[in-house]
Short mmCIF file of C-alpha atoms in Angstrom, two decimals:
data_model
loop_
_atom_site.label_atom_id
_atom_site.label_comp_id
_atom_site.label_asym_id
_atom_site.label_seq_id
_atom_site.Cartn_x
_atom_site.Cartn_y
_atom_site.Cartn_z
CA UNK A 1 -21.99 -15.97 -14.94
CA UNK A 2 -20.53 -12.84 -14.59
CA UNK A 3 -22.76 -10.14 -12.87
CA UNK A 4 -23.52 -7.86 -15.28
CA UNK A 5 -24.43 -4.29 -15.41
CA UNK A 6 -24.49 -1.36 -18.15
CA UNK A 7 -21.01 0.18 -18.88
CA UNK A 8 -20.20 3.25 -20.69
CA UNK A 9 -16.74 4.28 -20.26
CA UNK A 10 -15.76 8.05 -20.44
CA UNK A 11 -16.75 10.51 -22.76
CA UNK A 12 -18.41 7.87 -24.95
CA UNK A 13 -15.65 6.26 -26.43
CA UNK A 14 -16.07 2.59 -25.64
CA UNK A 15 -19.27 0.95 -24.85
CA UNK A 16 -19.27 -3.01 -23.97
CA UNK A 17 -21.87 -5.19 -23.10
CA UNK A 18 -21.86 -8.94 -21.12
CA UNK A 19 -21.48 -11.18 -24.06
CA UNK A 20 -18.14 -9.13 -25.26
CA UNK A 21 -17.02 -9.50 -21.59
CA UNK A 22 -17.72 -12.68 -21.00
CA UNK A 23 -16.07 -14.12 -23.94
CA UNK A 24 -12.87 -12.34 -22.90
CA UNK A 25 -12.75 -14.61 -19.61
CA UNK A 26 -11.07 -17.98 -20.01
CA UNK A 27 -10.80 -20.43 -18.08
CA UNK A 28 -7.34 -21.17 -18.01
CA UNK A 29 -4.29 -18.57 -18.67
CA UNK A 30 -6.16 -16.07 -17.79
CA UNK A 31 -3.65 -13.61 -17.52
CA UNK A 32 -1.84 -14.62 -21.12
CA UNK A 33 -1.24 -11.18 -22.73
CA UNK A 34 -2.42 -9.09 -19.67
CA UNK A 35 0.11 -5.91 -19.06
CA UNK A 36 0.02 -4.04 -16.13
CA UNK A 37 0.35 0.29 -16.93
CA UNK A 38 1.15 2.64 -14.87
CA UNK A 39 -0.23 6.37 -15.15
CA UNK A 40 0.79 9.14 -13.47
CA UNK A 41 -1.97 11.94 -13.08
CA UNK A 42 -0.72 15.31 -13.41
CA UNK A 43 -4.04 17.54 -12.79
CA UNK A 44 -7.59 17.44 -11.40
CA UNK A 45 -9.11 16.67 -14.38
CA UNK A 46 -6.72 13.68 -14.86
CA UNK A 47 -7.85 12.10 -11.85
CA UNK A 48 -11.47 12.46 -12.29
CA UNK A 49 -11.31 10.71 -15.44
CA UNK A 50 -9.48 7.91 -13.77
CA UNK A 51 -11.98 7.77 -11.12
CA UNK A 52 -14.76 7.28 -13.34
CA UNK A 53 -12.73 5.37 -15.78
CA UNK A 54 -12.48 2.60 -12.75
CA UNK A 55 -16.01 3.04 -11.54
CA UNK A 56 -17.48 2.19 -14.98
CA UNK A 57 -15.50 -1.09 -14.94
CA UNK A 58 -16.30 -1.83 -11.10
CA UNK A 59 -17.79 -4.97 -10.98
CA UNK A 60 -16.46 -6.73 -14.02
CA UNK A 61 -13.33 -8.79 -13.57
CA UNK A 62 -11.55 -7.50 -16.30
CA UNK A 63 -9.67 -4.13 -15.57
CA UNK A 64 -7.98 -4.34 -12.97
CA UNK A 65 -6.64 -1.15 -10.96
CA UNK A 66 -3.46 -2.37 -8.87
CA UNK A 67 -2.86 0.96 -7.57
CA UNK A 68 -6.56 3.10 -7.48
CA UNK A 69 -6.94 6.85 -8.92
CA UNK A 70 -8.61 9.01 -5.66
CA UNK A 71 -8.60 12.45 -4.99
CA UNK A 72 -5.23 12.65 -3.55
CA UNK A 73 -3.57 10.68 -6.28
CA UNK A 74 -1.61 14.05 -7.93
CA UNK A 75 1.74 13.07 -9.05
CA UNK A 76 1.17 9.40 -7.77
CA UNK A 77 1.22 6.60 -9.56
CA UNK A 78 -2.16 4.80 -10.95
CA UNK A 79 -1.31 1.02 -11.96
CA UNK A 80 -4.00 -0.53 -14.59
CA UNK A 81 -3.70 -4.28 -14.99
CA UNK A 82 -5.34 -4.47 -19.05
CA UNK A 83 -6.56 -7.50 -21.18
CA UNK A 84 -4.69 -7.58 -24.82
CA UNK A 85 -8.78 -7.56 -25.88
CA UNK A 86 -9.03 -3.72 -24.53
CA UNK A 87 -5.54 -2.67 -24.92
CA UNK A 88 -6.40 -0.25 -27.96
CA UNK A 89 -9.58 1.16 -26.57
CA UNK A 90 -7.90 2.12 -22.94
CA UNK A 91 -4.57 3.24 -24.89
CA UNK A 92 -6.93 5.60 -27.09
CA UNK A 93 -8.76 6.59 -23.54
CA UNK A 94 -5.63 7.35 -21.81
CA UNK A 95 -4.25 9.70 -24.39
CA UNK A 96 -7.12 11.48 -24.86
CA UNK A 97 -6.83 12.32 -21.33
CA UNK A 98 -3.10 13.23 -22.15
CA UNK A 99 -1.60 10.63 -19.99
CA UNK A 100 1.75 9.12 -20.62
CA UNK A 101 1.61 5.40 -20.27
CA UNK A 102 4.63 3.13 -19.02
CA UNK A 103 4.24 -0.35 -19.28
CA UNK A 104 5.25 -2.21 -15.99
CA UNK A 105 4.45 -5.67 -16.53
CA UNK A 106 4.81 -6.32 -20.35
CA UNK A 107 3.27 -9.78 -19.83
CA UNK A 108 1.37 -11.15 -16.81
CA UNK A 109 0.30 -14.34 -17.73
CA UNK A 110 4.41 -15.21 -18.82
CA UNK A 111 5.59 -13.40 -15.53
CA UNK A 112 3.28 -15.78 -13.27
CA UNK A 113 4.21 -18.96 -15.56
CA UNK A 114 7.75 -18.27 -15.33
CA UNK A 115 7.55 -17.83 -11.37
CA UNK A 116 5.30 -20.64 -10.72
CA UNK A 117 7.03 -23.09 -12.89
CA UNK A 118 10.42 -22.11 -10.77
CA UNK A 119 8.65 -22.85 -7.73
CA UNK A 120 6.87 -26.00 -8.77
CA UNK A 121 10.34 -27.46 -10.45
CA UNK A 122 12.27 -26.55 -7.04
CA UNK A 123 9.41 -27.80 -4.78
CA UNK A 124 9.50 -31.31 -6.71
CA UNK A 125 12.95 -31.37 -6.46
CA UNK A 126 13.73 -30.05 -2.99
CA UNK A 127 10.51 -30.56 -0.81
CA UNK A 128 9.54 -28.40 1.98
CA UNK A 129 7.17 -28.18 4.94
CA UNK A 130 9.22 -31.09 7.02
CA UNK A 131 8.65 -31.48 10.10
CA UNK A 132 11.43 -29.76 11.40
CA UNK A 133 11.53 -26.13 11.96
CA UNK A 134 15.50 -26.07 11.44
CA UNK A 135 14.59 -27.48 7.69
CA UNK A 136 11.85 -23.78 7.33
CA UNK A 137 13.26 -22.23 4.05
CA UNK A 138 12.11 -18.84 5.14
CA UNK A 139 13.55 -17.63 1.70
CA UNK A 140 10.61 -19.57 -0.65
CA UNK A 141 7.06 -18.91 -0.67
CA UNK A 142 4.97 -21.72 1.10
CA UNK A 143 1.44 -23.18 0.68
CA UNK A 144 -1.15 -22.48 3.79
CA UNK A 145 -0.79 -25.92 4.65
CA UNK A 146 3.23 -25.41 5.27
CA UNK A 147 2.25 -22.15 6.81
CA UNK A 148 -0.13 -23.60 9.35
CA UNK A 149 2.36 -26.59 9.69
CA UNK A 150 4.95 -23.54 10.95
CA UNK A 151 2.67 -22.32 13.11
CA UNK A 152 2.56 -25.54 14.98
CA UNK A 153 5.80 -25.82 15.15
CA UNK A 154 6.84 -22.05 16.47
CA UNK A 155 4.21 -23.23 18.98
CA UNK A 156 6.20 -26.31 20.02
CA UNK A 157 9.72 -25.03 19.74
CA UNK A 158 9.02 -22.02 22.09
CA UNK A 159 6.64 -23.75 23.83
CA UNK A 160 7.51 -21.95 27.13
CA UNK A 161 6.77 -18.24 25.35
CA UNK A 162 4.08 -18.89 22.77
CA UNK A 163 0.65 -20.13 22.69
CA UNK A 164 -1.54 -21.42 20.03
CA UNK A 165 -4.94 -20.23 19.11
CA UNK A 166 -7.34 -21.08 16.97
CA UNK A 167 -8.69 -17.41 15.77
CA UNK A 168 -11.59 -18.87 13.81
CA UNK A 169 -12.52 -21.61 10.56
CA UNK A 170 -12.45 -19.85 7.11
CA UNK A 171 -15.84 -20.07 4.76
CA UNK A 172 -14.65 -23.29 3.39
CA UNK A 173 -13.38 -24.93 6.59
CA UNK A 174 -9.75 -24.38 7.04
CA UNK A 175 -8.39 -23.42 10.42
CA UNK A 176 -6.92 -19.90 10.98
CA UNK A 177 -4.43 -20.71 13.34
CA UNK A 178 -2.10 -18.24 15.43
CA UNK A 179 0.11 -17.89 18.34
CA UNK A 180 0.78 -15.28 21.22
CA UNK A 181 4.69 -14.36 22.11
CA UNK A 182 4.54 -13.48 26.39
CA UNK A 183 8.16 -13.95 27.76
CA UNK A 184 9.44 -16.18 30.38
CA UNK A 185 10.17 -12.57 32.30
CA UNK A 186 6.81 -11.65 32.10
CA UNK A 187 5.20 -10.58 35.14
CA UNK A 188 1.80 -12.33 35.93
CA UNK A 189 -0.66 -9.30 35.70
CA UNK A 190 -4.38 -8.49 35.88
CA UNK A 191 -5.29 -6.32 33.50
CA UNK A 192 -2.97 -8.85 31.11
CA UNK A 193 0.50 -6.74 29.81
CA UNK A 194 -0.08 -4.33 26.28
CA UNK A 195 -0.58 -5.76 23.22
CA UNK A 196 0.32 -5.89 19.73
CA UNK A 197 -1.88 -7.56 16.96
CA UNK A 198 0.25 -8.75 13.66
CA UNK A 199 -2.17 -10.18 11.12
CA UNK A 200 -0.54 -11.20 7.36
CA UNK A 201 -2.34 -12.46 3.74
CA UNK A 202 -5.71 -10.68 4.29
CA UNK A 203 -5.52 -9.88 0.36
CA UNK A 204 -4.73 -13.31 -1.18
CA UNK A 205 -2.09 -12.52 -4.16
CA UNK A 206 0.16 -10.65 -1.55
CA UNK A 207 2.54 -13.36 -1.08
CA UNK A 208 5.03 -11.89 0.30
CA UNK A 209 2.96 -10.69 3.25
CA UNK A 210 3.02 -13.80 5.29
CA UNK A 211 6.24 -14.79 4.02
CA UNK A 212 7.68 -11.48 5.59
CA UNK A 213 5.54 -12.00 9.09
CA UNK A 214 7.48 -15.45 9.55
CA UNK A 215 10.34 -14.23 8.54
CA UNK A 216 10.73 -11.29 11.20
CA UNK A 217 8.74 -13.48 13.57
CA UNK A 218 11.32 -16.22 14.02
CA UNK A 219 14.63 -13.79 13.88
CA UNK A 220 12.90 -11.99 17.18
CA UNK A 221 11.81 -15.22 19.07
CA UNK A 222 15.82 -16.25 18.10
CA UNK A 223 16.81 -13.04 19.50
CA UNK A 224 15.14 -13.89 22.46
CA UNK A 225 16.38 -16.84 22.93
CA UNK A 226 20.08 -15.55 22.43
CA UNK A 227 19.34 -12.88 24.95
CA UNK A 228 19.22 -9.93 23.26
CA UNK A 229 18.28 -6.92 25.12
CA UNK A 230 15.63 -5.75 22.95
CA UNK A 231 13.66 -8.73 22.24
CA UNK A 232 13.51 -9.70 25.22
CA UNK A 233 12.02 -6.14 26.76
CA UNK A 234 9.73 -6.55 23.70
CA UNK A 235 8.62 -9.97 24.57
CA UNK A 236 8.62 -9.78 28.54
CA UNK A 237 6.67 -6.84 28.87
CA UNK A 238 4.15 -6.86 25.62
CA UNK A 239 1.65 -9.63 24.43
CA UNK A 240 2.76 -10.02 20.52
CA UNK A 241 -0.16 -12.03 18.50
CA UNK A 242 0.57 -13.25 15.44
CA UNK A 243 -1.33 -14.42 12.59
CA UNK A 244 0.44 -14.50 9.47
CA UNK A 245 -1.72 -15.99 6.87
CA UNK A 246 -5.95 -14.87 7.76
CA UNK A 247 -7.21 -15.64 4.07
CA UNK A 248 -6.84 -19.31 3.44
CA UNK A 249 -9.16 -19.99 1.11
CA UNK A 250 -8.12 -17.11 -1.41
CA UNK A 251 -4.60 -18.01 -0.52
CA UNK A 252 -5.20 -21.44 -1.19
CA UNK A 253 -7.17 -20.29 -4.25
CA UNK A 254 -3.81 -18.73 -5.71
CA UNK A 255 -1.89 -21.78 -5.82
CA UNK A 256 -4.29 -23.54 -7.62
CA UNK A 257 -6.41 -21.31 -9.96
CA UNK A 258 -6.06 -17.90 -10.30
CA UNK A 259 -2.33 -16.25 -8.68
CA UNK A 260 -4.05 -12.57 -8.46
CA UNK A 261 -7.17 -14.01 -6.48
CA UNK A 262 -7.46 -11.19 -3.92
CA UNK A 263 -10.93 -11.85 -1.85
CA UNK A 264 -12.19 -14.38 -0.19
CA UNK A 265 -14.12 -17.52 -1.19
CA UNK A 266 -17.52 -16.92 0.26
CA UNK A 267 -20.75 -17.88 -1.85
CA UNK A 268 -22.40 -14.61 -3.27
CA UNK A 269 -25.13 -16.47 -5.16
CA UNK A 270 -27.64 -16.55 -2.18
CA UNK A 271 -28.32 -12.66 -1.74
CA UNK A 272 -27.28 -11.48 -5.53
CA UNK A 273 -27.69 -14.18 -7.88
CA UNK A 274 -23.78 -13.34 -9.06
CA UNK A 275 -21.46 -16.24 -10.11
CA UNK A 276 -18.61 -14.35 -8.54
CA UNK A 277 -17.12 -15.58 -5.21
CA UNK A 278 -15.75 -13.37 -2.40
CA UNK A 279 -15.76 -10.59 -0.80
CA UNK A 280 -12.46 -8.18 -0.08
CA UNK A 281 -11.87 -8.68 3.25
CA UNK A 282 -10.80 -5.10 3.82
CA UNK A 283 -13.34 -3.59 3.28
CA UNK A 284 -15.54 -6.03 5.34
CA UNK A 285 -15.12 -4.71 8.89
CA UNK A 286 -17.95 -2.78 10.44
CA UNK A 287 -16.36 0.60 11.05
CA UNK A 288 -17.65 2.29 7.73
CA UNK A 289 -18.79 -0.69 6.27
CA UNK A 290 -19.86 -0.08 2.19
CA UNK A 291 -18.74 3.64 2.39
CA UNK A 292 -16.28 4.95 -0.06
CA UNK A 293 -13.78 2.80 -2.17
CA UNK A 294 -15.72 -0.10 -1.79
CA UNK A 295 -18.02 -1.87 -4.39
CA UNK A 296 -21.58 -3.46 -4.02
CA UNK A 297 -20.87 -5.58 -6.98
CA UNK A 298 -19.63 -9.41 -6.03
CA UNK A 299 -17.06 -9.63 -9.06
CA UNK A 300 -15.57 -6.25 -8.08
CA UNK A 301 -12.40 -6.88 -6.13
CA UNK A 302 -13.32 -4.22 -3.65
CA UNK A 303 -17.08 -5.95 -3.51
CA UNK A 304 -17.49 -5.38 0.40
CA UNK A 305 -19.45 -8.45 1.30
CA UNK A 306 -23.44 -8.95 2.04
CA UNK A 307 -23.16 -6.89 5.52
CA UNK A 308 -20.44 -6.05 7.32
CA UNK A 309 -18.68 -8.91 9.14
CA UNK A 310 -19.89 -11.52 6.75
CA UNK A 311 -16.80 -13.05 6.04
CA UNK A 312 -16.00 -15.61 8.33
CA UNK A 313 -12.31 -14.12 8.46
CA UNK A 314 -12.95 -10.94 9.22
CA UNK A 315 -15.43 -11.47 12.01
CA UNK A 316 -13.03 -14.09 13.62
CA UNK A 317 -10.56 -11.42 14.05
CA UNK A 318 -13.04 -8.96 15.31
CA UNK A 319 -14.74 -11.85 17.91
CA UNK A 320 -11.29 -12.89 19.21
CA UNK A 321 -9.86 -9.37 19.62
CA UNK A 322 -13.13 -7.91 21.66
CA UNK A 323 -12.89 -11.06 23.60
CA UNK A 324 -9.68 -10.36 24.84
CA UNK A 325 -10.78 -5.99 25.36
CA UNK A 326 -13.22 -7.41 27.41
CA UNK A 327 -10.60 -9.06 29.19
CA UNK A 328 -8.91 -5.90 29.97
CA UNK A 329 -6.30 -6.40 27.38
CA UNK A 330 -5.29 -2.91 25.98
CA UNK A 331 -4.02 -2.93 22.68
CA UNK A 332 -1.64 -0.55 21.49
CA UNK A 333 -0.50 -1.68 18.22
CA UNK A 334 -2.44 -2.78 15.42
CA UNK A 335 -0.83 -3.61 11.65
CA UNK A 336 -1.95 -5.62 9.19
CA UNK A 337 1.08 -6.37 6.79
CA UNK A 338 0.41 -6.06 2.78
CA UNK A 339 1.81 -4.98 -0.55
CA UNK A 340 2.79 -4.08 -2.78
CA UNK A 341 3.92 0.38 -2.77
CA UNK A 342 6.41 0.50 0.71
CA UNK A 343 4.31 2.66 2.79
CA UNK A 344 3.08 2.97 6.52
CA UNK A 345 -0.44 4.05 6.74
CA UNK A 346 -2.35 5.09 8.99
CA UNK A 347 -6.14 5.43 9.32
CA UNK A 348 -7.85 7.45 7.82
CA UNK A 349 -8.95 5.10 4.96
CA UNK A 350 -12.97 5.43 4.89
CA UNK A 351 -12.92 9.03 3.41
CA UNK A 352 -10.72 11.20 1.18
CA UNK A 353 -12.09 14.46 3.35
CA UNK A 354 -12.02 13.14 7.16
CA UNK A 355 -9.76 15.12 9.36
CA UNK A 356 -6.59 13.16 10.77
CA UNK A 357 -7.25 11.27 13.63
CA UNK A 358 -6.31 12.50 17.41
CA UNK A 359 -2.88 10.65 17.33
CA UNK A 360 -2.39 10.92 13.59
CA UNK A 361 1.49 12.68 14.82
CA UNK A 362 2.08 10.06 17.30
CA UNK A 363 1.78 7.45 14.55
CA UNK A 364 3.74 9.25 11.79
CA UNK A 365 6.41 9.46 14.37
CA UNK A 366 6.22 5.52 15.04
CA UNK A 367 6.10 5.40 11.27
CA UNK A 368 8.87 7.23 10.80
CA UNK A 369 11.54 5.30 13.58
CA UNK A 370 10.14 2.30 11.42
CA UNK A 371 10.81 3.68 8.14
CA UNK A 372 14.41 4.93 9.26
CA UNK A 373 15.05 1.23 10.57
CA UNK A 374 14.13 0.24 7.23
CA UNK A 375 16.07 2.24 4.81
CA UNK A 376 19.08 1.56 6.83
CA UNK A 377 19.35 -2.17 5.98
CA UNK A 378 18.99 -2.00 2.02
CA UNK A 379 18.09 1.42 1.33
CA UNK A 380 14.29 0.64 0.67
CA UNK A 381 12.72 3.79 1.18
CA UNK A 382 8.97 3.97 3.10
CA UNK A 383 6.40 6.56 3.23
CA UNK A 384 4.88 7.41 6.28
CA UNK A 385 1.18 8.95 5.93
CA UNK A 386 -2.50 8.39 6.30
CA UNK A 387 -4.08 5.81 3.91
CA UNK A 388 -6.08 8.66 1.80
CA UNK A 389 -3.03 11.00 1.58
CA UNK A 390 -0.85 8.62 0.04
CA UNK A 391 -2.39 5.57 -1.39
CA UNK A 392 -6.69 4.95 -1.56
CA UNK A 393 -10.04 5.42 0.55
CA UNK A 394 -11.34 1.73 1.56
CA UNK A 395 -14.41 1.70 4.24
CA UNK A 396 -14.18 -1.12 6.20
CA UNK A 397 -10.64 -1.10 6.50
CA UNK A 398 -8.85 -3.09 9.14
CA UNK A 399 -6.82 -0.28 10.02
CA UNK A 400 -9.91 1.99 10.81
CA UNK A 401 -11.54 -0.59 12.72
CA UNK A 402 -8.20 -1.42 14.55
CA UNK A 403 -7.76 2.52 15.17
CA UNK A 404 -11.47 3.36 16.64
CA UNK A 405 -12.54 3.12 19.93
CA UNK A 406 -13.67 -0.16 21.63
CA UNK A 407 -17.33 -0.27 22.12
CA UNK A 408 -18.62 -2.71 24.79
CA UNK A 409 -22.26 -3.15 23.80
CA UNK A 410 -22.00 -4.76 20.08
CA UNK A 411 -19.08 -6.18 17.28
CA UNK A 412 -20.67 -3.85 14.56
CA UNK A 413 -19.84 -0.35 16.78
CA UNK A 414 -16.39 0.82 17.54
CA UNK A 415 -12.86 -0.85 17.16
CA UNK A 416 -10.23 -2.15 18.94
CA UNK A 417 -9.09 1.42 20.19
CA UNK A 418 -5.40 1.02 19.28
CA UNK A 419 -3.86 4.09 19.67
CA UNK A 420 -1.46 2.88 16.60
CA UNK A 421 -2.79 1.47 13.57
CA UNK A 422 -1.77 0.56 9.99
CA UNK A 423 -1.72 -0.95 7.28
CA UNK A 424 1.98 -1.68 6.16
CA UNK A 425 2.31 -1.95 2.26
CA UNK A 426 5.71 -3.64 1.65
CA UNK A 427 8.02 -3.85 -1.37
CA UNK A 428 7.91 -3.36 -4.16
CA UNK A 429 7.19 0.09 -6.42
CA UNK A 430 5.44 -1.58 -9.37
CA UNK A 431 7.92 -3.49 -11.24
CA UNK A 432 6.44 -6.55 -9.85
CA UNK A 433 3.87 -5.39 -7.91
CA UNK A 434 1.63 -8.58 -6.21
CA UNK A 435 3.94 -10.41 -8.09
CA UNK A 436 7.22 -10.03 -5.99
CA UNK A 437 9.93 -13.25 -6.87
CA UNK A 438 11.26 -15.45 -4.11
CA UNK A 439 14.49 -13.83 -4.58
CA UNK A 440 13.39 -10.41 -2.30
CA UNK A 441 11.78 -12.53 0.12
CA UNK A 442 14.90 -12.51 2.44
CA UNK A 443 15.71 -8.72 2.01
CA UNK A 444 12.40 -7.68 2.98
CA UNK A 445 12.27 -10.05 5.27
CA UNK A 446 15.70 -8.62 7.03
CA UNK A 447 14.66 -4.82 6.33
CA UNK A 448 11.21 -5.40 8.10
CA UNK A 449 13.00 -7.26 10.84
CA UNK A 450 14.56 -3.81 11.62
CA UNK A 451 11.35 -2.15 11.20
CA UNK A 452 9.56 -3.82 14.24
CA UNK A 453 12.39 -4.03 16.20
CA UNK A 454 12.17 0.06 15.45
CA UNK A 455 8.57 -0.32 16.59
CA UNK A 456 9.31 -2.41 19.30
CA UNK A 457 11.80 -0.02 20.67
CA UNK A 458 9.54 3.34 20.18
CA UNK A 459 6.53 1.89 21.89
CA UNK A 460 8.92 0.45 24.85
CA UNK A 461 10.12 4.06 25.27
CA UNK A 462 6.51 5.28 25.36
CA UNK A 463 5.72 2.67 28.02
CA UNK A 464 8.87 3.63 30.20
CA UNK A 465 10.50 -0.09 29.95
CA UNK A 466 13.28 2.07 27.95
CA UNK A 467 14.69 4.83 29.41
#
């Protein structure tokens, strides 16, 4: 049952109640007729309308707002996934406002049958997830059983650099599985070397996020083994940590059910009686837990969980990560790899109105030697900016949390303390959106490959390891 709640869209001109709604959700096709529409707010009034225009929908799954309206969204983009049943209503809402509309997605529900008959036809013809590493096809999207199964096998192929962990078990019992990168070179150390923290597939329907993390992942630990100069200062003198796939359940969830799932797959029925599963899993961390852009309603995409750390995913990371700041380990980079809108952003995301953070220029410089990297390869262009100046405010972020200090005395105060932090929002613009084909898998793959080298490089310099 869907949780339900009274709804009275702007100025009046559409009123719906939880029968209407409910009989709109089906089963099966569920995205049949969906479009996805794209807004571009040109004035204040514009965006407040958009604001409220989301709110009043918040916690129906229905409307679906790829790309959110906030107070910085001015000349940017607003993406509206729509159900055929409210297309007329939400056209006649839109233009009252005096917004243009351009359809992005003319179909959904034919865009993810075409792509995941392709895959399905190719995977029973040509099957993947062998046991040998040589046979990866780093150019097709993979299930989180092949993606664990690569895991393992990075693990034993560069068994002499990298070492498994298990970071935690997901809400319905699969293992979260990932691997540290310390070079042969590296010098035995107490405190440990710096770190870096890579984490991919937090939101579920971003497929191309841990597709891209094992991509760049095995060209560097190649590079390494070829010698190159820079992957091997990277390596030898940093602790990399990679875990490219954290949500397996919603992951696992989009292969078989629902290809947009987003959240996780936690039970909400115990604490609010809702028939909707999940929780957003950035929003769930503790450092402005429930604050702004978040919802309190379970079958809101942004729903931000019972309490803060509730999802088992989430408070893996943050239980693994303090374990090793307690350690002594200093971490110094912190990104959590997404998509879809080709940005680097940097905290703040938990308020449209808080001041940039103390190393806020540091960061947009990183950002920018990343971004450079980047548009050099295929011309992809990045932004480089704080989450609420370019894209949305979500409290709880992972970025924030990786960003603020490191408390000692509990999980649910402080962060990690990484002096660079962000959320990394990969191709493309909107004309797929979470929906990106198999076909840019190995040009974002490359172009990102040349944006962490970038990184790599910048923070070697900072260290001194670079002259």
């Amino acid at each position: 049952m869907v949780w339900c709640k009274g709804i009275v869209l702007v100025f009046g001109i559409l009123a719906f109640f939880c029968g209407s709604i409910l009989a709109v959700l089906g089963p099966g096709d569920k995205y049949n007729g969906y479009q996805v529409w794209r807004v571009v707010p040109t004035n204040v009034d514009q965006i407040r309308s958009l604001i409220k225009l989301e709110h009043n929908f918040d916690g129906f799954d229905l409307v679906d707002f790829w790309r959110e309206a906030t107070p910085s969204s001015l000349h940017r983009p607003v993406d509206i996934m729509v159900p055929p049943s409210l297309r007329n209503n939400l056209r006649d809402i839109l233009t009252s406002l005096s917004l243009d509309i351009e359809i992005n997605i003319p179909d959904v529900g034919a865009l993810v049958t075409g792509q995941m008959s392709e895959i399905q036809t190719r995977r029973a013809n040509e099957p993947v997830g062998t046991a040998a590493l040589s046979d990866f096809d780093y150019t097709r999207y993979h299930t989180y059983d092949e993606i664990q199964q690569w895991v393992s096998d990075i693990v034993t192929e560069y068994s002499d650099i990298t070492s498994h962990f298990l970071l935690t078990t997901s809400y319905e019992g699969r293992p979260i599985n990932g691997f540290r990168i310390r070079g042969r070179n590296s010098v035995a150390s107490d405190p440990p070397p710096p770190a870096v923290w890579f984490e991919g597939g937090i939101h579920a329907r971003e497929w191309i996020s841990p597709a891209t993390v094992m991509w760049f992942t095995a060209q560097l630990l190649q590079d390494y083994e070829d010698g190159d100069e820079l992957a091997m200062s990277m390596f030898d003198n940093m602790d990399w940590y990679i875990v490219p796939s954290l949500n397996p359940d919603g992951y696992t969830y989009t292969w078989t059910n629902d290809r947009l799932w987003r959240k996780t797959r936690s039970d909400n029925l115990d604490s609010t009686g809702s028939g909707c599963r999940g929780a957003d899993p950035n929003r769930n961390f503790p450092f402005g837990w429930a604050g702004n852009g978040t919802s309190p309603f379970p079958c809101s995409n942004i729903y931000h969980g019972k309490s803060a750390l509730s999802e088992p995913e989430v408070d893996g990371v943050v239980e693994y990560l303090r374990n090793l700041k307690a350690n002594n380990q200093n971490f110094l980079i912190f990104l959590d790899w997404h998509s879809y809108g080709q940005y680097f952003l940097s905290p703040w995301s938990y308020s449209a109105y808080a001041p940039n953070p103390p190393d806020y220029d540091a960061m947009m410089a990183m950002g920018k030697a990343a971004s450079d990297a980047i548009a050099a390869v295929h011309g992809t262009v990045f932004q480089s900016g704080s989450s609420i100046e370019l894209l949305n405010e979500a409290a709880g972020s992972s970025k924030d949390w990786g960003y603020v200090p490191y408390d000692e005395t509990s999980k649910f105060r402080g962060g990690l303390g990484a002096k660079y932090s962000y959320t990394v929002e990969l191709r493309d613009k909107g004309t797929y959106g979470f929906l990106l084909p198999e076909d840019q898998i190995q040009p974002v793959g490359e172009e990102m490959y040349a944006g962490v080298r970038a990184i790599g490089d910048y923070i070697l310099r900072e260290l001194g390891f670079i002259p």
